[in-house]
Coordinates of C-alpha atoms in Angstrom, one line a residue:
M1 CA 127.5 119.3 123.4
D2 CA 126.0 120.6 120.2
D3 CA 128.7 119.5 117.8
K4 CA 127.3 117.1 115.2
N5 CA 130.6 115.1 115.0
I6 CA 130.7 114.5 118.7
N7 CA 127.0 113.6 118.8
H8 CA 127.4 111.3 115.8
V9 CA 130.3 109.3 117.4
C10 CA 128.5 109.2 120.8
Q11 CA 125.3 107.8 119.3
K12 CA 127.2 105.2 117.3
I13 CA 129.0 104.1 120.5
I14 CA 125.8 103.9 122.4
D15 CA 124.0 101.9 119.7
K16 CA 126.9 99.4 119.1
F17 CA 128.6 99.1 122.5
S18 CA 126.0 100.0 125.1
P19 CA 128.4 101.8 127.5
E20 CA 127.7 102.8 131.0
K21 CA 129.0 106.3 130.5
I22 CA 130.7 108.6 127.9
I23 CA 132.8 111.5 129.1
L24 CA 134.1 114.2 126.8
F25 CA 137.5 115.2 128.3
S26 CA 139.2 117.2 125.5
C27 CA 138.3 119.1 122.4
K28 CA 140.5 121.2 120.2
H29 CA 139.4 124.0 117.9
S30 CA 141.0 125.6 114.9
P31 CA 141.8 129.3 114.9
S32 CA 138.5 129.9 113.1
G33 CA 136.7 128.2 116.0
R34 CA 135.7 125.0 114.3
L35 CA 136.1 121.7 116.2
S36 CA 139.3 120.0 115.0
S37 CA 139.5 117.0 117.3
F38 CA 138.1 115.5 120.5
K39 CA 138.7 112.8 123.1
L40 CA 136.2 110.6 124.8
C41 CA 136.4 108.3 127.8
I42 CA 134.0 105.4 127.4
I43 CA 133.2 103.3 130.5
V44 CA 131.9 99.7 129.8
D45 CA 130.6 97.2 132.3
G46 CA 132.5 93.9 131.7
G47 CA 134.1 92.6 128.6
D48 CA 137.5 93.4 127.2
A49 CA 138.0 97.2 127.2
D50 CA 140.9 97.0 124.8
M51 CA 138.8 95.1 122.3
V52 CA 136.0 97.6 122.6
E53 CA 138.5 100.4 122.0
H54 CA 139.8 98.6 118.9
D55 CA 136.2 98.0 117.6
I56 CA 135.3 101.6 118.1
Y57 CA 138.0 102.7 115.7
M58 CA 137.2 99.9 113.2
V59 CA 133.4 100.6 113.2
I60 CA 133.0 104.4 113.7
D61 CA 133.9 106.9 111.0
C62 CA 134.0 110.6 111.7
D63 CA 134.9 113.6 109.6
I64 CA 137.4 114.9 112.2
P65 CA 139.9 113.0 114.3
F66 CA 138.8 111.6 117.7
D67 CA 140.4 109.5 120.4
A68 CA 138.5 106.9 122.5
L69 CA 139.9 105.8 125.8
V70 CA 137.9 102.8 127.1
Y71 CA 137.9 101.6 130.7
N72 CA 136.1 98.7 132.5
K73 CA 133.7 100.3 135.0
S74 CA 135.3 98.5 138.0
D75 CA 138.8 99.6 137.0
F76 CA 137.7 103.2 136.3
D77 CA 135.8 103.4 139.6
K78 CA 139.0 102.4 141.5
I79 CA 141.5 104.6 139.7
S80 CA 139.2 107.6 139.5
L81 CA 139.4 107.8 143.3
R82 CA 143.2 108.1 143.3
S83 CA 144.2 111.8 143.7
G84 CA 146.1 113.0 140.7
S85 CA 145.2 110.1 138.5
F86 CA 144.3 110.7 134.9
A87 CA 140.9 109.1 135.5
Q88 CA 140.3 111.4 138.4
R89 CA 141.1 114.4 136.1
I90 CA 138.7 113.1 133.5
V91 CA 135.9 112.9 136.2
S92 CA 136.6 116.4 137.6
E93 CA 137.2 118.2 134.4
G94 CA 135.3 116.3 131.8
S95 CA 131.7 116.6 130.6
V96 CA 129.4 113.6 130.9
L97 CA 127.7 113.3 127.5
Y98 CA 125.8 110.0 128.2
E99 CA 125.0 107.9 131.3
K100 CA 123.1 104.7 131.1
Q101 CA 119.8 104.8 133.1
K102 CA 119.8 102.4 136.0

């Protein structure tokens, strides 16, 4: 993704929260074609996903609105296998922007 706002938010998340994976699963554009909002799914290994989500909103500033949906890796791995689940849709339709090297 070449949008500077998405790249900025992703880099801040990587630097501060060291996620396993970041997936872009929605982005909206204005009639003129400019990005107007986006949604990220952030997979973390361990810790409190709700607290990480809260901290993302407290720490990261962006010029356009964004949503962050944070899952623990073990939970995401399980529910993403369920046919028709929201997590499965994120995996099948989203774009992986970052994945931690193993």
